[in-house]
mmCIF file with all atom_site columns, C-alpha atoms in Angstrom:
data_model
loop_
_atom_site.group_PDB
_atom_site.id
_atom_site.type_symbol
_atom_site.label_atom_id
_atom_site.label_alt_id
_atom_site.label_comp_id
_atom_site.label_asym_id
_atom_site.label_entity_id
_atom_site.label_seq_id
_atom_site.pdbx_PDB_ins_code
_atom_site.Cartn_x
_atom_site.Cartn_y
_atom_site.Cartn_z
_atom_site.occupancy
_atom_site.B_iso_or_equiv
_atom_site.pdbx_formal_charge
_atom_site.auth_seq_id
_atom_site.auth_comp_id
_atom_site.auth_asym_id
_atom_site.auth_atom_id
_atom_site.pdbx_PDB_model_num
ATOM 1   C CA . MET A 1 1   ? 177.043 -106.253 -12.244 1.00 35.00 ? 1   MET A CA 1
ATOM 2   C CA . CYS A 1 2   ? 173.238 -105.778 -11.589 1.00 36.00 ? 2   CYS A CA 1
ATOM 3   C CA . LEU A 1 3   ? 170.936 -106.672 -14.297 1.00 40.00 ? 3   LEU A CA 1
ATOM 4   C CA . ALA A 1 4   ? 168.876 -103.740 -13.752 1.00 40.00 ? 4   ALA A CA 1
ATOM 5   C CA . SER A 1 5   ? 171.565 -101.336 -14.380 1.00 38.00 ? 5   SER A CA 1
ATOM 6   C CA . TYR A 1 6   ? 171.287 -102.120 -18.164 1.00 38.00 ? 6   TYR A CA 1
ATOM 7   C CA . SER A 1 7   ? 168.811 -100.840 -20.683 1.00 39.00 ? 7   SER A CA 1
ATOM 8   C CA . LEU A 1 8   ? 165.769 -102.601 -18.870 1.00 39.00 ? 8   LEU A CA 1
ATOM 9   C CA . LYS A 1 9   ? 164.462 -99.107  -17.926 1.00 37.00 ? 9   LYS A CA 1
ATOM 10  C CA . LYS A 1 10  ? 162.445 -99.371  -21.227 1.00 41.00 ? 10  LYS A CA 1
ATOM 11  C CA . ILE A 1 11  ? 160.498 -102.260 -19.671 1.00 42.00 ? 11  ILE A CA 1
ATOM 12  C CA . LYS A 1 12  ? 157.110 -101.116 -18.932 1.00 46.00 ? 12  LYS A CA 1
ATOM 13  C CA . ARG A 1 13  ? 155.121 -101.809 -15.684 1.00 44.00 ? 13  ARG A CA 1
ATOM 14  C CA . PHE A 1 14  ? 152.040 -103.762 -16.245 1.00 47.00 ? 14  PHE A CA 1
ATOM 15  C CA . GLY A 1 15  ? 148.905 -103.378 -14.195 1.00 45.00 ? 15  GLY A CA 1
ATOM 16  C CA . LEU A 1 16  ? 146.587 -100.874 -13.382 1.00 42.00 ? 16  LEU A CA 1
ATOM 17  C CA . LYS A 1 17  ? 147.347 -97.106  -14.462 1.00 46.00 ? 17  LYS A CA 1
ATOM 18  C CA . SER A 1 18  ? 146.073 -94.059  -12.573 1.00 41.00 ? 18  SER A CA 1
ATOM 19  C CA . VAL A 1 19  ? 143.167 -93.969  -15.148 1.00 52.00 ? 19  VAL A CA 1
ATOM 20  C CA . THR A 1 20  ? 140.177 -95.859  -13.539 1.00 62.00 ? 20  THR A CA 1
ATOM 21  C CA . PHE A 1 21  ? 136.868 -96.828  -15.045 1.00 63.00 ? 21  PHE A CA 1
ATOM 22  C CA . SER A 1 22  ? 134.821 -95.004  -12.657 1.00 68.00 ? 22  SER A CA 1
ATOM 23  C CA . CYS A 1 23  ? 136.728 -91.713  -13.423 1.00 72.00 ? 23  CYS A CA 1
ATOM 24  C CA . LEU A 1 24  ? 136.216 -92.190  -17.076 1.00 68.00 ? 24  LEU A CA 1
ATOM 25  C CA . LEU A 1 25  ? 132.547 -93.059  -16.755 1.00 70.00 ? 25  LEU A CA 1
ATOM 26  C CA . LEU A 1 26  ? 131.929 -89.765  -14.904 1.00 72.00 ? 26  LEU A CA 1
ATOM 27  C CA . THR A 1 27  ? 132.644 -88.036  -18.153 1.00 74.00 ? 27  THR A CA 1
ATOM 28  C CA . GLY A 1 28  ? 129.849 -90.047  -19.891 1.00 73.00 ? 28  GLY A CA 1
ATOM 29  C CA . GLY A 1 29  ? 129.728 -92.706  -22.451 1.00 76.00 ? 29  GLY A CA 1
ATOM 30  C CA . ARG A 1 30  ? 130.559 -96.314  -21.786 1.00 80.00 ? 30  ARG A CA 1
ATOM 31  C CA . ILE A 1 31  ? 133.543 -98.541  -21.424 1.00 79.00 ? 31  ILE A CA 1
ATOM 32  C CA . ASP A 1 32  ? 134.322 -101.759 -23.263 1.00 81.00 ? 32  ASP A CA 1
ATOM 33  C CA . VAL A 1 33  ? 136.770 -104.385 -21.958 1.00 81.00 ? 33  VAL A CA 1
ATOM 34  C CA . ILE A 1 34  ? 138.075 -107.160 -24.039 1.00 83.00 ? 34  ILE A CA 1
ATOM 35  C CA . TYR A 1 35  ? 139.664 -109.934 -22.003 1.00 83.00 ? 35  TYR A CA 1
ATOM 36  C CA . THR A 1 36  ? 142.278 -112.100 -23.694 1.00 84.00 ? 36  THR A CA 1
ATOM 37  C CA . ASP A 1 37  ? 144.537 -114.938 -22.332 1.00 80.00 ? 37  ASP A CA 1
ATOM 38  C CA . LEU A 1 38  ? 147.820 -116.000 -24.142 1.00 81.00 ? 38  LEU A CA 1
ATOM 39  C CA . GLU A 1 39  ? 147.850 -119.506 -24.895 1.00 77.00 ? 39  GLU A CA 1
ATOM 40  C CA . LYS A 1 40  ? 150.555 -121.531 -22.819 1.00 80.00 ? 40  LYS A CA 1
ATOM 41  C CA . ALA A 1 41  ? 152.391 -118.330 -23.191 1.00 74.00 ? 41  ALA A CA 1
ATOM 42  C CA . PHE A 1 42  ? 155.303 -119.179 -20.884 1.00 78.00 ? 42  PHE A CA 1
ATOM 43  C CA . ASP A 1 43  ? 155.770 -122.614 -22.970 1.00 81.00 ? 43  ASP A CA 1
ATOM 44  C CA . LYS A 1 44  ? 155.724 -121.184 -26.467 1.00 82.00 ? 44  LYS A CA 1
ATOM 45  C CA . ILE A 1 45  ? 158.217 -118.071 -26.340 1.00 87.00 ? 45  ILE A CA 1
ATOM 46  C CA . PRO A 1 46  ? 160.577 -118.936 -29.191 1.00 90.00 ? 46  PRO A CA 1
ATOM 47  C CA . HIS A 1 47  ? 164.220 -118.907 -27.962 1.00 91.00 ? 47  HIS A CA 1
ATOM 48  C CA . ARG A 1 48  ? 165.740 -117.240 -31.003 1.00 93.00 ? 48  ARG A CA 1
ATOM 49  C CA . ARG A 1 49  ? 162.984 -114.513 -30.908 1.00 93.00 ? 49  ARG A CA 1
ATOM 50  C CA . LEU A 1 50  ? 163.719 -113.836 -27.451 1.00 94.00 ? 50  LEU A CA 1
ATOM 51  C CA . ILE A 1 51  ? 167.219 -113.318 -27.839 1.00 95.00 ? 51  ILE A CA 1
ATOM 52  C CA . SER A 1 52  ? 166.865 -111.065 -30.711 1.00 94.00 ? 52  SER A CA 1
ATOM 53  C CA . LYS A 1 53  ? 164.644 -108.856 -28.254 1.00 93.00 ? 53  LYS A CA 1
ATOM 54  C CA . LEU A 1 54  ? 167.326 -108.873 -25.471 1.00 94.00 ? 54  LEU A CA 1
ATOM 55  C CA . TYR A 1 55  ? 169.664 -107.529 -28.156 1.00 95.00 ? 55  TYR A CA 1
ATOM 56  C CA . SER A 1 56  ? 167.301 -104.942 -29.342 1.00 92.00 ? 56  SER A CA 1
ATOM 57  C CA . TYR A 1 57  ? 166.959 -103.673 -25.694 1.00 90.00 ? 57  TYR A CA 1
ATOM 58  C CA . GLY A 1 58  ? 170.540 -103.228 -25.636 1.00 91.00 ? 58  GLY A CA 1
ATOM 59  C CA . LEU A 1 59  ? 171.336 -105.612 -22.954 1.00 91.00 ? 59  LEU A CA 1
ATOM 60  C CA . ASN A 1 60  ? 175.019 -106.457 -22.388 1.00 93.00 ? 60  ASN A CA 1
ATOM 61  C CA . GLU A 1 61  ? 176.131 -109.079 -24.570 1.00 94.00 ? 61  GLU A CA 1
ATOM 62  C CA . ASN A 1 62  ? 177.601 -111.241 -21.847 1.00 95.00 ? 62  ASN A CA 1
ATOM 63  C CA . ILE A 1 63  ? 174.325 -111.230 -20.122 1.00 94.00 ? 63  ILE A CA 1
ATOM 64  C CA . ILE A 1 64  ? 172.507 -112.279 -23.295 1.00 95.00 ? 64  ILE A CA 1
ATOM 65  C CA . LEU A 1 65  ? 174.940 -115.105 -23.967 1.00 95.00 ? 65  LEU A CA 1
ATOM 66  C CA . TRP A 1 66  ? 174.572 -116.250 -20.345 1.00 94.00 ? 66  TRP A CA 1
ATOM 67  C CA . ILE A 1 67  ? 170.727 -116.286 -20.924 1.00 93.00 ? 67  ILE A CA 1
ATOM 68  C CA . GLU A 1 68  ? 171.014 -118.152 -24.291 1.00 92.00 ? 68  GLU A CA 1
ATOM 69  C CA . ALA A 1 69  ? 173.196 -120.765 -22.292 1.00 91.00 ? 69  ALA A CA 1
ATOM 70  C CA . PHE A 1 70  ? 170.594 -120.997 -19.706 1.00 89.00 ? 70  PHE A CA 1
ATOM 71  C CA . LEU A 1 71  ? 167.937 -121.831 -22.371 1.00 89.00 ? 71  LEU A CA 1
ATOM 72  C CA . ALA A 1 72  ? 170.167 -123.872 -24.723 1.00 88.00 ? 72  ALA A CA 1
ATOM 73  C CA . ASP A 1 73  ? 170.466 -127.764 -24.700 1.00 86.00 ? 73  ASP A CA 1
ATOM 74  C CA . ARG A 1 74  ? 167.261 -128.296 -22.836 1.00 85.00 ? 74  ARG A CA 1
ATOM 75  C CA . LYS A 1 75  ? 165.536 -131.758 -23.292 1.00 88.00 ? 75  LYS A CA 1
ATOM 76  C CA . GLN A 1 76  ? 162.266 -133.207 -22.326 1.00 88.00 ? 76  GLN A CA 1
ATOM 77  C CA . ARG A 1 77  ? 160.370 -136.458 -22.570 1.00 91.00 ? 77  ARG A CA 1
ATOM 78  C CA . VAL A 1 78  ? 157.156 -137.834 -21.438 1.00 91.00 ? 78  VAL A CA 1
ATOM 79  C CA . ILE A 1 79  ? 156.145 -141.157 -19.539 1.00 94.00 ? 79  ILE A CA 1
ATOM 80  C CA . ILE A 1 80  ? 152.762 -142.534 -20.084 1.00 94.00 ? 80  ILE A CA 1
ATOM 81  C CA . ASN A 1 81  ? 151.734 -145.673 -18.399 1.00 95.00 ? 81  ASN A CA 1
ATOM 82  C CA . GLY A 1 82  ? 155.340 -146.559 -17.803 1.00 94.00 ? 82  GLY A CA 1
ATOM 83  C CA . VAL A 1 83  ? 156.350 -146.117 -21.391 1.00 94.00 ? 83  VAL A CA 1
ATOM 84  C CA . THR A 1 84  ? 158.875 -143.438 -22.002 1.00 95.00 ? 84  THR A CA 1
ATOM 85  C CA . SER A 1 85  ? 159.090 -141.363 -25.237 1.00 94.00 ? 85  SER A CA 1
ATOM 86  C CA . HIS A 1 86  ? 162.609 -140.372 -26.750 1.00 94.00 ? 86  HIS A CA 1
ATOM 87  C CA . TRP A 1 87  ? 164.117 -137.267 -25.563 1.00 94.00 ? 87  TRP A CA 1
ATOM 88  C CA . SER A 1 88  ? 163.563 -134.135 -27.728 1.00 90.00 ? 88  SER A CA 1
ATOM 89  C CA . ASP A 1 89  ? 165.044 -130.553 -27.925 1.00 87.00 ? 89  ASP A CA 1
ATOM 90  C CA . VAL A 1 90  ? 163.210 -127.762 -26.208 1.00 86.00 ? 90  VAL A CA 1
ATOM 91  C CA . LEU A 1 91  ? 163.227 -124.744 -28.769 1.00 83.00 ? 91  LEU A CA 1
ATOM 92  C CA . SER A 1 92  ? 160.641 -122.603 -26.921 1.00 85.00 ? 92  SER A CA 1
ATOM 93  C CA . GLY A 1 93  ? 159.295 -121.542 -23.673 1.00 84.00 ? 93  GLY A CA 1
ATOM 94  C CA . VAL A 1 94  ? 160.941 -119.984 -20.513 1.00 82.00 ? 94  VAL A CA 1
ATOM 95  C CA . PRO A 1 95  ? 161.677 -122.451 -17.564 1.00 80.00 ? 95  PRO A CA 1
ATOM 96  C CA . GLN A 1 96  ? 158.826 -122.192 -15.182 1.00 78.00 ? 96  GLN A CA 1
ATOM 97  C CA . GLY A 1 97  ? 159.832 -122.391 -11.482 1.00 82.00 ? 97  GLY A CA 1
ATOM 98  C CA . SER A 1 98  ? 162.875 -120.227 -12.030 1.00 84.00 ? 98  SER A CA 1
ATOM 99  C CA . ILE A 1 99  ? 163.291 -116.853 -10.984 1.00 87.00 ? 99  ILE A CA 1
ATOM 100 C CA . LEU A 1 100 ? 164.551 -115.832 -14.557 1.00 88.00 ? 100 LEU A CA 1
ATOM 101 C CA . GLY A 1 101 ? 161.517 -117.404 -16.416 1.00 86.00 ? 101 GLY A CA 1
ATOM 102 C CA . PRO A 1 102 ? 158.897 -114.862 -15.682 1.00 85.00 ? 102 PRO A CA 1
ATOM 103 C CA . ILE A 1 103 ? 161.388 -111.961 -16.245 1.00 87.00 ? 103 ILE A CA 1
ATOM 104 C CA . LEU A 1 104 ? 162.178 -113.227 -19.680 1.00 89.00 ? 104 LEU A CA 1
ATOM 105 C CA . PHE A 1 105 ? 158.593 -113.682 -20.511 1.00 87.00 ? 105 PHE A CA 1
ATOM 106 C CA . ILE A 1 106 ? 157.784 -109.874 -19.386 1.00 86.00 ? 106 ILE A CA 1
ATOM 107 C CA . ILE A 1 107 ? 160.844 -108.823 -21.671 1.00 88.00 ? 107 ILE A CA 1
ATOM 108 C CA . TYR A 1 108 ? 159.336 -110.916 -24.542 1.00 89.00 ? 108 TYR A CA 1
ATOM 109 C CA . ILE A 1 109 ? 155.864 -109.218 -24.403 1.00 87.00 ? 109 ILE A CA 1
ATOM 110 C CA . ASN A 1 110 ? 157.268 -105.795 -23.200 1.00 85.00 ? 110 ASN A CA 1
ATOM 111 C CA . ASP A 1 111 ? 156.622 -104.082 -26.657 1.00 86.00 ? 111 ASP A CA 1
ATOM 112 C CA . LEU A 1 112 ? 153.167 -105.248 -26.980 1.00 85.00 ? 112 LEU A CA 1
ATOM 113 C CA . VAL A 1 113 ? 151.724 -101.931 -25.360 1.00 81.00 ? 113 VAL A CA 1
ATOM 114 C CA . ASP A 1 114 ? 153.856 -99.837  -27.628 1.00 83.00 ? 114 ASP A CA 1
ATOM 115 C CA . PHE A 1 115 ? 152.871 -101.836 -30.723 1.00 85.00 ? 115 PHE A CA 1
ATOM 116 C CA . CYS A 1 116 ? 149.068 -101.321 -29.899 1.00 82.00 ? 116 CYS A CA 1
ATOM 117 C CA . GLY A 1 117 ? 149.611 -97.644  -30.100 1.00 76.00 ? 117 GLY A CA 1
ATOM 118 C CA . ASP A 1 118 ? 149.939 -94.477  -27.779 1.00 70.00 ? 118 ASP A CA 1
ATOM 119 C CA . ASP A 1 119 ? 146.155 -94.320  -27.196 1.00 70.00 ? 119 ASP A CA 1
ATOM 120 C CA . ALA A 1 120 ? 146.018 -98.090  -26.190 1.00 66.00 ? 120 ALA A CA 1
ATOM 121 C CA . TYR A 1 121 ? 144.584 -98.980  -22.679 1.00 76.00 ? 121 TYR A CA 1
ATOM 122 C CA . LEU A 1 122 ? 146.145 -102.344 -22.461 1.00 78.00 ? 122 LEU A CA 1
ATOM 123 C CA . PHE A 1 123 ? 146.809 -103.913 -19.037 1.00 77.00 ? 123 PHE A CA 1
ATOM 124 C CA . LEU A 1 124 ? 149.034 -107.032 -18.800 1.00 78.00 ? 124 LEU A CA 1
ATOM 125 C CA . PHE A 1 125 ? 149.193 -109.364 -15.936 1.00 77.00 ? 125 PHE A CA 1
ATOM 126 C CA . ALA A 1 126 ? 151.153 -112.627 -16.547 1.00 75.00 ? 126 ALA A CA 1
ATOM 127 C CA . ASP A 1 127 ? 149.444 -114.155 -19.778 1.00 76.00 ? 127 ASP A CA 1
ATOM 128 C CA . ASP A 1 128 ? 146.336 -112.157 -19.429 1.00 80.00 ? 128 ASP A CA 1
ATOM 129 C CA . ALA A 1 129 ? 145.519 -108.992 -21.329 1.00 81.00 ? 129 ALA A CA 1
ATOM 130 C CA . LYS A 1 130 ? 142.753 -106.505 -20.933 1.00 81.00 ? 130 LYS A CA 1
ATOM 131 C CA . ILE A 1 131 ? 142.219 -104.108 -23.898 1.00 82.00 ? 131 ILE A CA 1
ATOM 132 C CA . PHE A 1 132 ? 139.856 -101.309 -23.086 1.00 80.00 ? 132 PHE A CA 1
ATOM 133 C CA . GLN A 1 133 ? 138.184 -98.341  -24.647 1.00 79.00 ? 133 GLN A CA 1
ATOM 134 C CA . HIS A 1 134 ? 136.241 -95.410  -23.445 1.00 77.00 ? 134 HIS A CA 1
ATOM 135 C CA . PHE A 1 135 ? 133.379 -94.675  -25.928 1.00 77.00 ? 135 PHE A CA 1
ATOM 136 C CA . VAL A 1 136 ? 132.158 -91.205  -25.889 1.00 77.00 ? 136 VAL A CA 1
ATOM 137 C CA . ILE A 1 137 ? 131.519 -90.665  -29.677 1.00 74.00 ? 137 ILE A CA 1
ATOM 138 C CA . THR A 1 138 ? 131.116 -92.971  -32.511 1.00 73.00 ? 138 THR A CA 1
ATOM 139 C CA . VAL A 1 139 ? 134.612 -92.718  -33.794 1.00 73.00 ? 139 VAL A CA 1
ATOM 140 C CA . ASP A 1 140 ? 135.648 -94.557  -30.585 1.00 76.00 ? 140 ASP A CA 1
ATOM 141 C CA . VAL A 1 141 ? 134.521 -97.907  -31.988 1.00 77.00 ? 141 VAL A CA 1
ATOM 142 C CA . SER A 1 142 ? 137.034 -97.853  -34.902 1.00 81.00 ? 142 SER A CA 1
ATOM 143 C CA . ILE A 1 143 ? 139.841 -96.923  -32.214 1.00 81.00 ? 143 ILE A CA 1
ATOM 144 C CA . LEU A 1 144 ? 138.900 -100.005 -30.101 1.00 83.00 ? 144 LEU A CA 1
ATOM 145 C CA . GLN A 1 145 ? 138.775 -102.364 -33.324 1.00 84.00 ? 145 GLN A CA 1
ATOM 146 C CA . ASN A 1 146 ? 142.381 -100.765 -34.369 1.00 85.00 ? 146 ASN A CA 1
ATOM 147 C CA . LYS A 1 147 ? 143.695 -101.805 -31.080 1.00 85.00 ? 147 LYS A CA 1
ATOM 148 C CA . ILE A 1 148 ? 142.387 -105.274 -31.378 1.00 85.00 ? 148 ILE A CA 1
ATOM 149 C CA . GLU A 1 149 ? 143.776 -105.655 -34.946 1.00 87.00 ? 149 GLU A CA 1
ATOM 150 C CA . ARG A 1 150 ? 147.217 -104.282 -33.606 1.00 89.00 ? 150 ARG A CA 1
ATOM 151 C CA . PHE A 1 151 ? 147.125 -106.712 -30.783 1.00 88.00 ? 151 PHE A CA 1
ATOM 152 C CA . THR A 1 152 ? 146.419 -109.679 -32.899 1.00 88.00 ? 152 THR A CA 1
ATOM 153 C CA . GLU A 1 153 ? 148.992 -108.499 -35.499 1.00 91.00 ? 153 GLU A CA 1
ATOM 154 C CA . TRP A 1 154 ? 151.539 -108.526 -32.653 1.00 90.00 ? 154 TRP A CA 1
ATOM 155 C CA . THR A 1 155 ? 150.506 -111.887 -31.511 1.00 87.00 ? 155 THR A CA 1
ATOM 156 C CA . ASP A 1 156 ? 150.984 -113.280 -35.098 1.00 89.00 ? 156 ASP A CA 1
ATOM 157 C CA . LYS A 1 157 ? 154.337 -111.512 -35.723 1.00 91.00 ? 157 LYS A CA 1
ATOM 158 C CA . TRP A 1 158 ? 155.831 -112.961 -32.228 1.00 90.00 ? 158 TRP A CA 1
ATOM 159 C CA . LEU A 1 159 ? 154.134 -116.396 -32.555 1.00 87.00 ? 159 LEU A CA 1
ATOM 160 C CA . VAL A 1 160 ? 151.984 -115.972 -29.504 1.00 85.00 ? 160 VAL A CA 1
ATOM 161 C CA . LYS A 1 161 ? 148.565 -117.595 -29.667 1.00 81.00 ? 161 LYS A CA 1
ATOM 162 C CA . LEU A 1 162 ? 145.385 -116.338 -28.060 1.00 79.00 ? 162 LEU A CA 1
ATOM 163 C CA . LYS A 1 163 ? 143.675 -118.951 -26.155 1.00 75.00 ? 163 LYS A CA 1
ATOM 164 C CA . GLY A 1 164 ? 140.115 -119.195 -27.611 1.00 68.00 ? 164 GLY A CA 1
ATOM 165 C CA . GLY A 1 165 ? 140.423 -115.897 -29.398 1.00 62.00 ? 165 GLY A CA 1
ATOM 166 C CA . LEU A 1 166 ? 139.225 -112.760 -27.750 1.00 59.00 ? 166 LEU A CA 1
ATOM 167 C CA . ALA A 1 167 ? 137.620 -114.388 -24.806 1.00 56.00 ? 167 ALA A CA 1
ATOM 168 C CA . SER A 1 168 ? 135.055 -112.044 -23.651 1.00 54.00 ? 168 SER A CA 1
ATOM 169 C CA . LYS A 1 169 ? 133.824 -108.473 -23.564 1.00 56.00 ? 169 LYS A CA 1
ATOM 170 C CA . ILE A 1 170 ? 132.155 -106.511 -20.877 1.00 56.00 ? 170 ILE A CA 1
ATOM 171 C CA . SER A 1 171 ? 130.378 -103.214 -21.360 1.00 56.00 ? 171 SER A CA 1
ATOM 172 C CA . SER A 1 172 ? 129.817 -100.565 -18.639 1.00 55.00 ? 172 SER A CA 1
ATOM 173 C CA . ALA A 1 173 ? 127.989 -97.266  -18.683 1.00 57.00 ? 173 ALA A CA 1
ATOM 174 C CA . GLN A 1 174 ? 127.425 -94.680  -16.005 1.00 55.00 ? 174 GLN A CA 1
ATOM 175 C CA . ASN A 1 175 ? 123.586 -95.206  -16.069 1.00 54.00 ? 175 ASN A CA 1
ATOM 176 C CA . LYS A 1 176 ? 124.274 -98.600  -14.552 1.00 46.00 ? 176 LYS A CA 1
ATOM 177 C CA . ARG A 1 177 ? 123.192 -100.488 -17.495 1.00 45.00 ? 177 ARG A CA 1
ATOM 178 C CA . HIS A 1 178 ? 125.738 -103.388 -17.641 1.00 40.00 ? 178 HIS A CA 1
ATOM 179 C CA . SER A 1 179 ? 126.087 -105.994 -20.108 1.00 39.00 ? 179 SER A CA 1
ATOM 180 C CA . MET A 1 180 ? 128.216 -109.050 -20.570 1.00 36.00 ? 180 MET A CA 1
ATOM 181 C CA . GLU A 1 181 ? 128.743 -111.110 -23.934 1.00 39.00 ? 181 GLU A CA 1
ATOM 182 C CA . ARG A 1 182 ? 130.447 -114.177 -24.063 1.00 37.00 ? 182 ARG A CA 1
ATOM 183 C CA . LYS A 1 183 ? 132.059 -115.431 -27.311 1.00 40.00 ? 183 LYS A CA 1
#
C-alpha cells in the first residue's frame, strides 16, 4: 500500500508561499528576515522521538515498525591513521543517501511551523529556516520576538540545535534602504 495514502496529508509543504516580500513592502513598513541553520540536523534526529511523531500522525503501525527496523541496530566506527575505533550504536540521525532519510527528516520537523503560531512566516528548506516578519506598527517587533522564542522552544523540546544560534538578520524596506547585520 502506498505510504502517501496514510495520514501524511498533514505534512506541510515547505518553501515560498504566495506571499512575497515585494507585495508586503508595497503596503509600507519593512521586513526582517532571520536566517537559521539546524546543526547536523540529519545526523541528530533521535530515533525514539521520530517514532513517537510517526505514531502521532496516525501512520499505519506496520509501516512504523518497518521504519523502526530500518533505523534499528545501526553501528558506526571511525578509522584515523589506520587505527580503527570500536563499533558503537547509532541512536540518532536519519540515513543520508537513502530515499527515506529526507522524508523522515521532513516528518520530524513538520510540526515546527504550527508550533511557531498561525501568524508565523516560516520557510523551511532542508535544514535551513527563514523566519520573517512584516513590520507596519510597533507591536510587530514583539510578534517577531515571539516567533523566535517559539522556534527556539521547539528546537529545545525536540533536541535540534541551531548552528551558531540565529545566524543573521536582513531588513528590507520599500524606500530602498537595506541593512544587513551579522551576529
